[in-house]
Coordinates of C-alpha atoms and ligand atoms in Angstrom, one line a residue:
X1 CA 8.2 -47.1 -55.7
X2 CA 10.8 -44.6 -54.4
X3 CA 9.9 -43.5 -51.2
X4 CA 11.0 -40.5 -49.7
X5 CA 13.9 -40.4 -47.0
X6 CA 13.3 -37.4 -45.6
X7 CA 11.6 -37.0 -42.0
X8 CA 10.5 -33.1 -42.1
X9 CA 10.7 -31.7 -38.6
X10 CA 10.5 -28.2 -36.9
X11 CA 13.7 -28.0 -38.4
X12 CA 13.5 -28.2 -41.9
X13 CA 14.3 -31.6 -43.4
X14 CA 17.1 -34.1 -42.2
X15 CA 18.4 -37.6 -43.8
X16 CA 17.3 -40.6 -42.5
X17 CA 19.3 -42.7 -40.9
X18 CA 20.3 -46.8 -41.3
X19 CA 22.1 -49.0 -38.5
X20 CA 22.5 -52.9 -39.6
X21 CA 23.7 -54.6 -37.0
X22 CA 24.8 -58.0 -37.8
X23 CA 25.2 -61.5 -35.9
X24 CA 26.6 -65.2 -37.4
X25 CA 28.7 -66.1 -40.6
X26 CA 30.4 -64.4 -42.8
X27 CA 27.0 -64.7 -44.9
X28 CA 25.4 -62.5 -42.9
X29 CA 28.3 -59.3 -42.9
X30 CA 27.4 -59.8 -46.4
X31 CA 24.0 -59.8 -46.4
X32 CA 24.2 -56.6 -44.0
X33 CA 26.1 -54.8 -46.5
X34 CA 23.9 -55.6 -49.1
X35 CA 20.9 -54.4 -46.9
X36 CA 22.7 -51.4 -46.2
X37 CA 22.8 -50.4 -49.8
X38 CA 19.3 -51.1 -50.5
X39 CA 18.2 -48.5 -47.8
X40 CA 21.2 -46.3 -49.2
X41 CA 19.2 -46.4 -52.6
X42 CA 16.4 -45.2 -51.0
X43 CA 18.3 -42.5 -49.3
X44 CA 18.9 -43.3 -46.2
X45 CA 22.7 -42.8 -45.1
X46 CA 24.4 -45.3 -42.9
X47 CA 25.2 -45.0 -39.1
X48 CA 27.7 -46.4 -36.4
X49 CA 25.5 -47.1 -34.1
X50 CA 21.4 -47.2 -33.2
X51 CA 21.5 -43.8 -30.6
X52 CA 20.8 -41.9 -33.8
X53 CA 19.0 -44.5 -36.5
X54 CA 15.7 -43.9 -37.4
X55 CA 16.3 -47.2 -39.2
X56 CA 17.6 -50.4 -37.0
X57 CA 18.3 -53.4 -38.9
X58 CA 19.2 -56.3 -36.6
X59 CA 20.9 -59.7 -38.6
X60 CA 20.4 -62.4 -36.8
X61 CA 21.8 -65.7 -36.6
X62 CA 20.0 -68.5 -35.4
X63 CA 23.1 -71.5 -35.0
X64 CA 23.2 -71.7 -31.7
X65 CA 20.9 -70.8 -28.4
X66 CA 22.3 -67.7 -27.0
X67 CA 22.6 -65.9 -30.5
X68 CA 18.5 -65.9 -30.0
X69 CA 18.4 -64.5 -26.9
X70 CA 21.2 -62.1 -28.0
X71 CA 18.5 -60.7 -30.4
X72 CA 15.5 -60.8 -27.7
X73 CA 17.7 -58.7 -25.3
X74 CA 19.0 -56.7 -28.0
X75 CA 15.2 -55.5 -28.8
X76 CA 14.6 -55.4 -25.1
X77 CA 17.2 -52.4 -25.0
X78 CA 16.0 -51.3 -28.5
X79 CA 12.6 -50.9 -27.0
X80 CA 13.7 -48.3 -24.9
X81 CA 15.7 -46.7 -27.1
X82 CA 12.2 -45.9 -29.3
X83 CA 10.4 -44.8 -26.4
X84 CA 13.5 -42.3 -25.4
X85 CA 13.4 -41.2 -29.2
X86 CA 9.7 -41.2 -29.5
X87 CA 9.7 -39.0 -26.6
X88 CA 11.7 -36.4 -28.3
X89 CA 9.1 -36.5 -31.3
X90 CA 11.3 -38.9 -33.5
X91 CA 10.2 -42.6 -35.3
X92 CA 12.8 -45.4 -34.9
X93 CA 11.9 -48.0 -37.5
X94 CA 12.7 -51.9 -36.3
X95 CA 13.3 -55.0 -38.5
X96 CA 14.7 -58.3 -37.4
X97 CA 16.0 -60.1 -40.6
X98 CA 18.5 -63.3 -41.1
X99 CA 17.9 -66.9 -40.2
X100 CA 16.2 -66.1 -36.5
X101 CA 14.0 -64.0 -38.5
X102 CA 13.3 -66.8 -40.8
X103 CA 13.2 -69.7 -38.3
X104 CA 10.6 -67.6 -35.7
X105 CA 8.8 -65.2 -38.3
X106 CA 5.5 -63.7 -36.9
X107 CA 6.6 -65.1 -32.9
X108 CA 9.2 -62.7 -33.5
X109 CA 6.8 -59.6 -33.0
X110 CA 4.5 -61.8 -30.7
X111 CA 7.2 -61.8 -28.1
X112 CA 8.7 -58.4 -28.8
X113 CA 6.3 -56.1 -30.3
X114 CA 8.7 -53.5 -30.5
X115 CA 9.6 -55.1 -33.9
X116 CA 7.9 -53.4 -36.8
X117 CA 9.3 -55.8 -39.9
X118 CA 10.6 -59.5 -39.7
X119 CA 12.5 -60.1 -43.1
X120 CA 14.3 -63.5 -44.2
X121 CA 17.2 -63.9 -46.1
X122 CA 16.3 -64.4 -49.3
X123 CA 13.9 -61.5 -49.5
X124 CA 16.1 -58.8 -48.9
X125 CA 16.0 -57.1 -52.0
X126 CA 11.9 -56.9 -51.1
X127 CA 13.2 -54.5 -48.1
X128 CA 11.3 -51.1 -49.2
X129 CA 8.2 -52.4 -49.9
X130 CA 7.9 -54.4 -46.5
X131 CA 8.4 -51.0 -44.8
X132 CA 6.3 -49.8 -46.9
X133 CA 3.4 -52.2 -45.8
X134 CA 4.5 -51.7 -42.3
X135 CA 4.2 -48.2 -41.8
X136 CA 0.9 -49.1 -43.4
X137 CA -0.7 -51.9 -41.3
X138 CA 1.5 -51.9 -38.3
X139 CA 3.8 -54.8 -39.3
X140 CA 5.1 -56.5 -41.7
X141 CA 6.4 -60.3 -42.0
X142 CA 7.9 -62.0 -44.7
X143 CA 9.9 -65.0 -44.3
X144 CA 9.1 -66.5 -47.7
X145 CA 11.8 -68.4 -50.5
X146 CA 10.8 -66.3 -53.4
X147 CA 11.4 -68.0 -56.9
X148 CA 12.9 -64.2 -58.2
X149 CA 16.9 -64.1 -58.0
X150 CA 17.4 -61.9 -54.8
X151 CA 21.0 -61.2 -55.9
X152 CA 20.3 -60.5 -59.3
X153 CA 17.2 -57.8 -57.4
X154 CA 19.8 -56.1 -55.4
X155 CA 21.1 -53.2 -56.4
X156 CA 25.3 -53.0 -57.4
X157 CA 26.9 -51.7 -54.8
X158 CA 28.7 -48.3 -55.4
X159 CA 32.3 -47.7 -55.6
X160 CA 32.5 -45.3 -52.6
X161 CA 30.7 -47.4 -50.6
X162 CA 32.9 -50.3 -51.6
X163 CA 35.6 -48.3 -50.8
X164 CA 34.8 -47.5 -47.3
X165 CA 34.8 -51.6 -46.7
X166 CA 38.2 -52.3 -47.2
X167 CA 40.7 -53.4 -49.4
X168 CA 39.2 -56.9 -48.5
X169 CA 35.2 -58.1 -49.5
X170 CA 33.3 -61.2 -48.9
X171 CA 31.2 -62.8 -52.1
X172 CA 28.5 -64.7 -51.8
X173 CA 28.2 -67.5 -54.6
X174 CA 26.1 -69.9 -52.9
X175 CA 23.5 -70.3 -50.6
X176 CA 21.6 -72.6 -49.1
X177 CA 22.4 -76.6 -47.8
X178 CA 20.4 -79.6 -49.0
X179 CA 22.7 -81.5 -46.4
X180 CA 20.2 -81.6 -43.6
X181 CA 23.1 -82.5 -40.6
X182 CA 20.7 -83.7 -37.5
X183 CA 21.8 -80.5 -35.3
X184 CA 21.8 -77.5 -38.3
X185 CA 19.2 -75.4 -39.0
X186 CA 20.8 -73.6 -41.9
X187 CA 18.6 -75.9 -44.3
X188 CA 15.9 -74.7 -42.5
X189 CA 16.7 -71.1 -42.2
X190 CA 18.7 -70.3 -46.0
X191 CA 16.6 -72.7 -47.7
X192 CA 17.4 -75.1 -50.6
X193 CA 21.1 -74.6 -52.1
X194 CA 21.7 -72.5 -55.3
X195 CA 24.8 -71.5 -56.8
X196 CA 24.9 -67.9 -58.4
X197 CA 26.1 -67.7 -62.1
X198 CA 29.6 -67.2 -63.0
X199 CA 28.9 -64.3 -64.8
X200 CA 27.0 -62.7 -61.8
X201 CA 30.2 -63.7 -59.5
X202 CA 32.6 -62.6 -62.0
X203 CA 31.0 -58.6 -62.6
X204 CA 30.6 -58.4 -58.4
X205 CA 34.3 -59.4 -58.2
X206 CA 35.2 -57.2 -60.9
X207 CA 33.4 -54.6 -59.7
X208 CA 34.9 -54.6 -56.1
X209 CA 38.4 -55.2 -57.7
X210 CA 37.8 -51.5 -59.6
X211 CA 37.0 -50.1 -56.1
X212 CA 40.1 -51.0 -54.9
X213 CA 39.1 -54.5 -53.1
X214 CA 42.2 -56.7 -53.3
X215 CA 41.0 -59.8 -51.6
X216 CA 38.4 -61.5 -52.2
X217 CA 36.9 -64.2 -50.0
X218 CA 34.2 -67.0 -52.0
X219 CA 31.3 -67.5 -49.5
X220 CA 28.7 -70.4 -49.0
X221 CA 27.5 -72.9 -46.8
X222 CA 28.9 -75.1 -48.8
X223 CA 31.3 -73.1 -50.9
X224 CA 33.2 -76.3 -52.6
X225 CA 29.4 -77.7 -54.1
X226 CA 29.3 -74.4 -56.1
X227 CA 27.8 -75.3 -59.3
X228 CA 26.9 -72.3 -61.6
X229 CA 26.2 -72.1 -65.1
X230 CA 28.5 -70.6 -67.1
X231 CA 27.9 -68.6 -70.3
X232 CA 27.7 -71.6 -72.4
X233 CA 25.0 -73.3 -70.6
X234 CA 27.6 -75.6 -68.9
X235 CA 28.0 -76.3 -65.4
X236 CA 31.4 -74.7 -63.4
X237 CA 32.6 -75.7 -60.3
X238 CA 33.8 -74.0 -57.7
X239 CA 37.8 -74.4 -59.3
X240 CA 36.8 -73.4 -62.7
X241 CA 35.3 -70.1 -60.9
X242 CA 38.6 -69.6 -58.9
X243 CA 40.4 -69.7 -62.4
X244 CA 37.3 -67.6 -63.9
X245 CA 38.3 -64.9 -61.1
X246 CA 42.2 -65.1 -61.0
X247 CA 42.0 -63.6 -65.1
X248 CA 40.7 -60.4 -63.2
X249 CA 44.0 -57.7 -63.0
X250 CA 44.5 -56.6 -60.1
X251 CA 42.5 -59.2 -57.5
X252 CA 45.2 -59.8 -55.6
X253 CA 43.8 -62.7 -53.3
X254 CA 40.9 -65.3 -53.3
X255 CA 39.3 -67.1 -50.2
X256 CA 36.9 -69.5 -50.4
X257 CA 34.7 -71.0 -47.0
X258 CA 33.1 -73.0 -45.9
X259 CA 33.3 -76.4 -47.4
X260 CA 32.4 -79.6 -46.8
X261 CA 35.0 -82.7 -46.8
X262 CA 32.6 -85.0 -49.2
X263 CA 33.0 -82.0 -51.7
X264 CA 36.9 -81.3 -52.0
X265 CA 37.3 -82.4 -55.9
X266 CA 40.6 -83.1 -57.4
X267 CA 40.2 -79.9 -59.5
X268 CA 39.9 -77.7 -56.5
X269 CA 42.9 -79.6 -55.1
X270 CA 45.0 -78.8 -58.8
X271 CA 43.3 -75.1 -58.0
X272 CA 45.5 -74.6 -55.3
X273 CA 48.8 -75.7 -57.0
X274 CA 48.0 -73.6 -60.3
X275 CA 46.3 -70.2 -59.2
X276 CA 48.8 -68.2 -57.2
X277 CA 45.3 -65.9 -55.9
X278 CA 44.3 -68.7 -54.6
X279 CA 45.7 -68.7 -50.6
X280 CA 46.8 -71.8 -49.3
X281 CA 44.3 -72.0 -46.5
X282 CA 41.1 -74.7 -46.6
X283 CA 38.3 -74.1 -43.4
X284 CA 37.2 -78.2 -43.8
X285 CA 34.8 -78.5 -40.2
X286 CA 34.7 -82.0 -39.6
X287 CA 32.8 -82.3 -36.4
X288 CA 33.5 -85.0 -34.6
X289 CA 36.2 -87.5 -34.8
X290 CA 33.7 -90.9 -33.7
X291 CA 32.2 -92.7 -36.7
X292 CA 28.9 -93.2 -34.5
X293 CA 29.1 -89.6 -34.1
X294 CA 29.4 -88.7 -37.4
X295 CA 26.5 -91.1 -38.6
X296 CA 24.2 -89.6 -36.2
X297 CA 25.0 -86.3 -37.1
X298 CA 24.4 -87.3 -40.5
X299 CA 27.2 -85.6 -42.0
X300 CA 27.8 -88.8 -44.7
X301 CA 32.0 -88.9 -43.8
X302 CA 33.8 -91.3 -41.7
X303 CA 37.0 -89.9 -39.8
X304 CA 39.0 -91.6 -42.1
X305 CA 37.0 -90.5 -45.0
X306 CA 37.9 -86.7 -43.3
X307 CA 41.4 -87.9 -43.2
X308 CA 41.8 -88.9 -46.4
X309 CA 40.7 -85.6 -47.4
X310 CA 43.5 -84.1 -45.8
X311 CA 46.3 -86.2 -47.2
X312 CA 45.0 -85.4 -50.4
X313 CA 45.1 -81.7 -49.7
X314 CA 48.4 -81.4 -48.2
X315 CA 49.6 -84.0 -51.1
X316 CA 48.8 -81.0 -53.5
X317 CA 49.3 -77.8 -51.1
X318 CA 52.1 -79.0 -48.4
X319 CA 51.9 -75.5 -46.6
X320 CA 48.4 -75.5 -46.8
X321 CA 46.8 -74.0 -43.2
X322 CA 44.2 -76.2 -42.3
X323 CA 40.8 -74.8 -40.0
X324 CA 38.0 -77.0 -38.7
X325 CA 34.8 -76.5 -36.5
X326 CA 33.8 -78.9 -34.0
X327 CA 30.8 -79.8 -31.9
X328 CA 31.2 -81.5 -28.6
X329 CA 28.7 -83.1 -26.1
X330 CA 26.1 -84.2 -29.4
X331 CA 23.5 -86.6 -28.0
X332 CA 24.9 -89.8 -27.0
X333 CA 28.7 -88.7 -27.4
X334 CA 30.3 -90.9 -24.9
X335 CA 34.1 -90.3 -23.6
X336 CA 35.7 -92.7 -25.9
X337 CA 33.3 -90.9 -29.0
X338 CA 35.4 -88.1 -27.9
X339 CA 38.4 -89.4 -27.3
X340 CA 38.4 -90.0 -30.8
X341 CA 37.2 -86.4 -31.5
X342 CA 40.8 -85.4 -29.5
X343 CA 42.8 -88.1 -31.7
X344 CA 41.5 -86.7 -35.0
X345 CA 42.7 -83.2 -33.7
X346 CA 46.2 -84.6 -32.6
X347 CA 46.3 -86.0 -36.0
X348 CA 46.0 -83.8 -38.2
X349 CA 47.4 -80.7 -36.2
X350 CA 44.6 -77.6 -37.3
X351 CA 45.8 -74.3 -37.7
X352 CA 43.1 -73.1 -36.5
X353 CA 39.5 -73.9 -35.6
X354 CA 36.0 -72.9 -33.8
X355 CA 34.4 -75.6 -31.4
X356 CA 31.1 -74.9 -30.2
X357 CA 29.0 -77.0 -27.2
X358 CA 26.2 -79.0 -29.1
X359 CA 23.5 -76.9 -29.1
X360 CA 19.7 -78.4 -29.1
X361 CA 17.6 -76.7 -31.9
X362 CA 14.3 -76.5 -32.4
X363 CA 12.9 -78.5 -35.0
X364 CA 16.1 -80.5 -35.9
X365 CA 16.0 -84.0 -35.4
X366 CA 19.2 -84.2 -32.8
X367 CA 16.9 -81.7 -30.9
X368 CA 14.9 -84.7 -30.4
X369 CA 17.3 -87.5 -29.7
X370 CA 17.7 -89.2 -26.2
X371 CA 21.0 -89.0 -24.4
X372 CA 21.1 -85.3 -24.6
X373 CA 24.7 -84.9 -22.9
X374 CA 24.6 -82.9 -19.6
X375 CA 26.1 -79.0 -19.6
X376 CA 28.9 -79.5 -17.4
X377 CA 30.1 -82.6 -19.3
X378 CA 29.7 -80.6 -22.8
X379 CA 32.0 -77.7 -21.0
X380 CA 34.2 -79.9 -19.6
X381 CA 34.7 -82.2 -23.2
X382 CA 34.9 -78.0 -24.4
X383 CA 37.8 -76.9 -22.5
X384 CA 39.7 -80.0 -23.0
X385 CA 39.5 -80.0 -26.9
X386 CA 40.2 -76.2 -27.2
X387 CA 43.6 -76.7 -24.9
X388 CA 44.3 -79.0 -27.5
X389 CA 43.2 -76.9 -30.3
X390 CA 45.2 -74.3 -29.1
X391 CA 48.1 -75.8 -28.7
X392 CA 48.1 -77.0 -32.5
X393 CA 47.2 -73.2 -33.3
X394 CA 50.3 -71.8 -31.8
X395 CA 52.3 -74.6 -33.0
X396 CA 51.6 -73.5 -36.3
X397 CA 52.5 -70.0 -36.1
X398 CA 55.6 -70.6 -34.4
X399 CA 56.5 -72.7 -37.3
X400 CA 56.5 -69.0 -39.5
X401 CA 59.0 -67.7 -37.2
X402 CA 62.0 -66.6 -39.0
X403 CA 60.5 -67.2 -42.6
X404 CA 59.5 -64.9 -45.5
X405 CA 55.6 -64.4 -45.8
X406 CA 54.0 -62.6 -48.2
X407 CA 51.4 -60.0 -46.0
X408 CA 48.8 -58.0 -47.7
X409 CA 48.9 -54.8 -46.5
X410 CA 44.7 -53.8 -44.9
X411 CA 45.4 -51.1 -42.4
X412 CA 47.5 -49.0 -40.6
X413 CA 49.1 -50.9 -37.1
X414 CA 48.0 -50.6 -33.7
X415 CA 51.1 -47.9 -33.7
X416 CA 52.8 -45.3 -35.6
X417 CA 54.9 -46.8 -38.2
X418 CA 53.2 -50.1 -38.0
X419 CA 51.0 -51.6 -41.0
X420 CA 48.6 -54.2 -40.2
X421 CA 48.0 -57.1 -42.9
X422 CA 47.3 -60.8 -43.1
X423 CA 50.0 -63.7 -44.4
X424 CA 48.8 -65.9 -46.9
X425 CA 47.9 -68.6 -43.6
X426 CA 45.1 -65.7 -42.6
X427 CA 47.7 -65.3 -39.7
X428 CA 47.2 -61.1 -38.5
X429 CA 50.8 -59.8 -38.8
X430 CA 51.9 -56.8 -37.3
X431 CA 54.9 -55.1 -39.6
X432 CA 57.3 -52.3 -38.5
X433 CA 59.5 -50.1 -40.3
X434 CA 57.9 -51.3 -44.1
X435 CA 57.5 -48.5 -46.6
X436 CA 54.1 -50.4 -48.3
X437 CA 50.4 -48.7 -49.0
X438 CA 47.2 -50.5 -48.0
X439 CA 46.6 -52.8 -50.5
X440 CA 50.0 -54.0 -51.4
X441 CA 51.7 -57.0 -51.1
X442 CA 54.9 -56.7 -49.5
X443 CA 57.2 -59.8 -48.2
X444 CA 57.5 -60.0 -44.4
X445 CA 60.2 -61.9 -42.5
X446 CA 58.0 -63.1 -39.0
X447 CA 59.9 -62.4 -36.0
X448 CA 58.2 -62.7 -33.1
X449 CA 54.9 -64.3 -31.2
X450 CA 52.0 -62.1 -30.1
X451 CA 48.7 -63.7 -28.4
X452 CA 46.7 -63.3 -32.1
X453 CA 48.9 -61.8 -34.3
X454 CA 52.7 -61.9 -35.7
X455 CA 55.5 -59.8 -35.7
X456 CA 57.1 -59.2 -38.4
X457 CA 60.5 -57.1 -40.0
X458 CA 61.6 -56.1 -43.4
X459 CA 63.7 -58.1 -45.7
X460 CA 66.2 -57.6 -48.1
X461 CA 65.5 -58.5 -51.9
X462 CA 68.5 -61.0 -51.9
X463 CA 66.0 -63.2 -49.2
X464 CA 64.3 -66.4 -50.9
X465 CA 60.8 -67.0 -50.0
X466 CA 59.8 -70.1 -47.9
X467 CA 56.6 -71.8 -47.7
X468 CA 55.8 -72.6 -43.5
X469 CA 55.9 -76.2 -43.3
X470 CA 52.8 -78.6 -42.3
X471 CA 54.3 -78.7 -39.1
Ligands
LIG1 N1 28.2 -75.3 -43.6 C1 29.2 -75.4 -42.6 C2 29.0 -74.7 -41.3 C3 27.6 -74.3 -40.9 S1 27.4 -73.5 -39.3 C4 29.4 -76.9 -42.4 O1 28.9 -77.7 -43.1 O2 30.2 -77.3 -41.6 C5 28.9 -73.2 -38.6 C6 29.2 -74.1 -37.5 O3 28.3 -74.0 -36.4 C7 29.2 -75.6 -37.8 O4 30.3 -76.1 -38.5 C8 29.0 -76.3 -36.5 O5 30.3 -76.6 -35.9 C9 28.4 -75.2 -35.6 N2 27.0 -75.6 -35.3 C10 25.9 -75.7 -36.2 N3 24.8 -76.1 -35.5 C11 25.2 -76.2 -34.2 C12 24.5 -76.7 -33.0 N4 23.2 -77.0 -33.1 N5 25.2 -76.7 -31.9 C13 26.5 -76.3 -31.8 N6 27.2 -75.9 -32.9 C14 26.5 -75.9 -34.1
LIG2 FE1 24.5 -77.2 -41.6 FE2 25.5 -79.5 -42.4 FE3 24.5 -77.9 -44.2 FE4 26.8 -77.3 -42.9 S1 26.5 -79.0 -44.3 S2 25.1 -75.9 -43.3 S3 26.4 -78.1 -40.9 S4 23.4 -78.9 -42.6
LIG3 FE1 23.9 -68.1 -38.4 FE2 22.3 -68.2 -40.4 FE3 24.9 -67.9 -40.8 S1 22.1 -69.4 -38.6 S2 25.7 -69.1 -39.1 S3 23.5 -66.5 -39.8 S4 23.5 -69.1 -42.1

């Protein structure tokens, strides 16, 4: 099955070379890893950049409108690029894989025949032989939901190639939404959800942890519905998988996003009191603040549901940071539906969040729906929630002024002497004058504001630590 990676030229054989370059979610750097090391099994090597790839791998991501025609220009400039290669006797290799891949499939190479392979998502692992068939026939599609375990297909990654990541790795341990929300295509595109056993979760994480990964972040669509079997048959949720990971010496951290607000359980909620790994940070999107809103977006919450939901959280996690996306301008959002959407916000005072303009997508239902809201109303309803949004995000890093955060250390600062690292919040902090290696932990009194990061000075050992406030 292994095919060879070597291209022989004039001058004697040469390595061939792998560029993934990846759009979207965190699911997706994942995935790009993941299909980096399939194509480093086959003996490719990675590169930087697609001058030099004989191998081009773009992820897409298919959420909103321009990330599609991102990927179209994107092949557009790729197209030349083969011709310049081809012209200098080399093969460049194309494949368009992630959710565009799997919402277009075979249009894909209609409209940009450039493209040699489209692959899905969940057939990743099926990579070589899809070449394979390409280089046979010409092209190659395959945008099927295969029954086979893609994760458990994949090979392990290696500890060098860990390594060269980071101290800090995302996990997939779901995938897929059965939610159906009116404007998502994720249910379309990642197909039905499935949670990944815990044993399968636990040897990746133990696995990176050996390479040196001190942080790991729990990925998903909907992270908090994880459900996977444990080794006695039974059913863990996404808590009892937390406390799984946190038995794991040396795993310093654990993430977990995205979830959903009718999924926070009570023993998530005791999670975050109990497991010191786990970092007092929850990304909860909610949406839209109007009821109608909500209903017609089908996301099954009320805004009071949502803010419930929070009380409960910050009940059991007081300094918990608190992020949220947000779609304005949905069909048939009126200004007092988002008036509301701005008096949720003011409420509960995010730490940070993303809000997108409601994008229609093909084959969704809200694509469909009259009282599509006109583009300069969406942009206008935009700026005015992200002022606010803002506002709330600055508010809550100010409050860490002058307090004791705990930063893991991930690289060395923008200047000499400076280490670069991230508080417990997920807040970037810049440090000065600390002796600490990449990878420790090292407490951090905040000192001063930048635009995205803060600033932040030794302390002495007599110092108590302080949690930041829900401002
Ligand atoms: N599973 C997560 C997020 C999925 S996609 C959830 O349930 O919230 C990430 C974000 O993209 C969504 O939270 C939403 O805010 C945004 N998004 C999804 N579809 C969109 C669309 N059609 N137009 C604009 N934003 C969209
Ligand atoms: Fe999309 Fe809704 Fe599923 Fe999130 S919960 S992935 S927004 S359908
Ligand atoms: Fe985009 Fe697919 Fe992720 S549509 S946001 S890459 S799940």
């Amino acid at each position: 099955m292994t095919e060879s990676a070597t291209l022989s030229g004039g001058f004697g054989s040469v390595v061939k070379k792998v560029f993934v370059k990846s759009y979207g979610c965190q699911m997706n750097v994942y995935d790009a890893a993941r299909m980096s090391d399939v194509m480093v099994g086959q003996g490719y090597t990675e590169t930087s950049g697609a001058d030099d790839a004989d191998l081009v791998i773009l992820n897409t991501c298919h959420i909103r409108e321009r990330a599609a025609e991102k990927v179209y220009s994107e092949l557009g400039r790729l197209n030349e690029l083969k011709e310049q290669r081809r012209s200098n006797g080399l093969d460049t290799t194309i494949v368009v894989a992630g959710c565009v891949a799997q919402a277009e499939g075979r249009e894909i190479i209609r409209r940009a025949p450039v493209v040699d392979a489209v692959i899905g998502p969940q057939s990743y692992h099926r990579l070589p032989d899809l070449l394979r068939i390409a280089r046979e026939t010409g092209h190659a599609v395959d945008t099927e939901f295969p029954d086979a375990d893609k994760f458990g297909a994949l090979p392990a990654q290696s500890r060098e190639r860990i390594r060269s990541r980071g101290i800090t790795a995302f996990l997939t341990i779901q995938e897929g939404c059965d939610k159906f929300c009116t404007f998502c295509v994720v249910p379309y595109t990642r197909g039905a959800e499935i949670s990944r056993p815990v044993a399968a979760v636990v040897d990746e994480a133990s696995r990176l942890v050996e390479a040196g990964v001190r942080e790991v972040t729990l990925i998903g669509q909907n992270v908090n519905a994880y459900h996977g079997l444990d080794a006695a048959g039974r059913t863990a949720s996404l808590a009892g998988l937390v406390e799984r990971l946190a038995l794991i010496p040396g795993l310093a951290r654990i993430r977990y996003t995205t979830s959903h607000p009718r999924d926070m359980s009570d023993d998530l909620l005791a999670a975050h009191c109990d497991v010191p790994q786990l970092m007092p940070y929850l990304h909860l999107p909610v949406q839209a603040g109007s009821d109608r809103i909500l209903a017609a977006m089908n996301r099954k919450h009320r805004a009071a549901d949502y803010l419930q939901v929070i009380e409960r959280v910050r009940a059991a996690r007081p300094d918990i940071a608190i992020s949220s996306d947000f779609i304005v301008g949905f069909p048939g959002e009126s200004e007092a539906d988002f008036a509301d959407t701005l008096r949720l916000a003011a409420e509960v005072r995010f730490a940070a969040a993303f809000s997108f303009k409601y994008s229609p997508r093909p084959g969704t239902p809200a694509a469909e729906m009259a009282d599509q809201v006109p583009e300069p109303v969406r942009s206008e309803r935009l700026a005015r929630l992200q002022e606010r949004l803002e506002t709330d995000r600055q508010a809550f890093n100010r409050a860490t002024l002058g307090r004791v955060v705990d930063v893991l250390v991930e690289k060395p600062g923008r200047h000499a002497g400076q280490l670069s690292g991230k508080s417990p919040y997920l807040q970037a902090v810049q440090t000065s004058g600390i002796e600490a290696a990449v990878g420790d932990v090292v407490p951090v009194r905040a000192t001063a504001l930048g635009p995205n990061s803060i600033f932040g000075e030794p302390v002495g050992h007599d110092t108590p630590h302080t949690m930041v406030a829900a401002a």
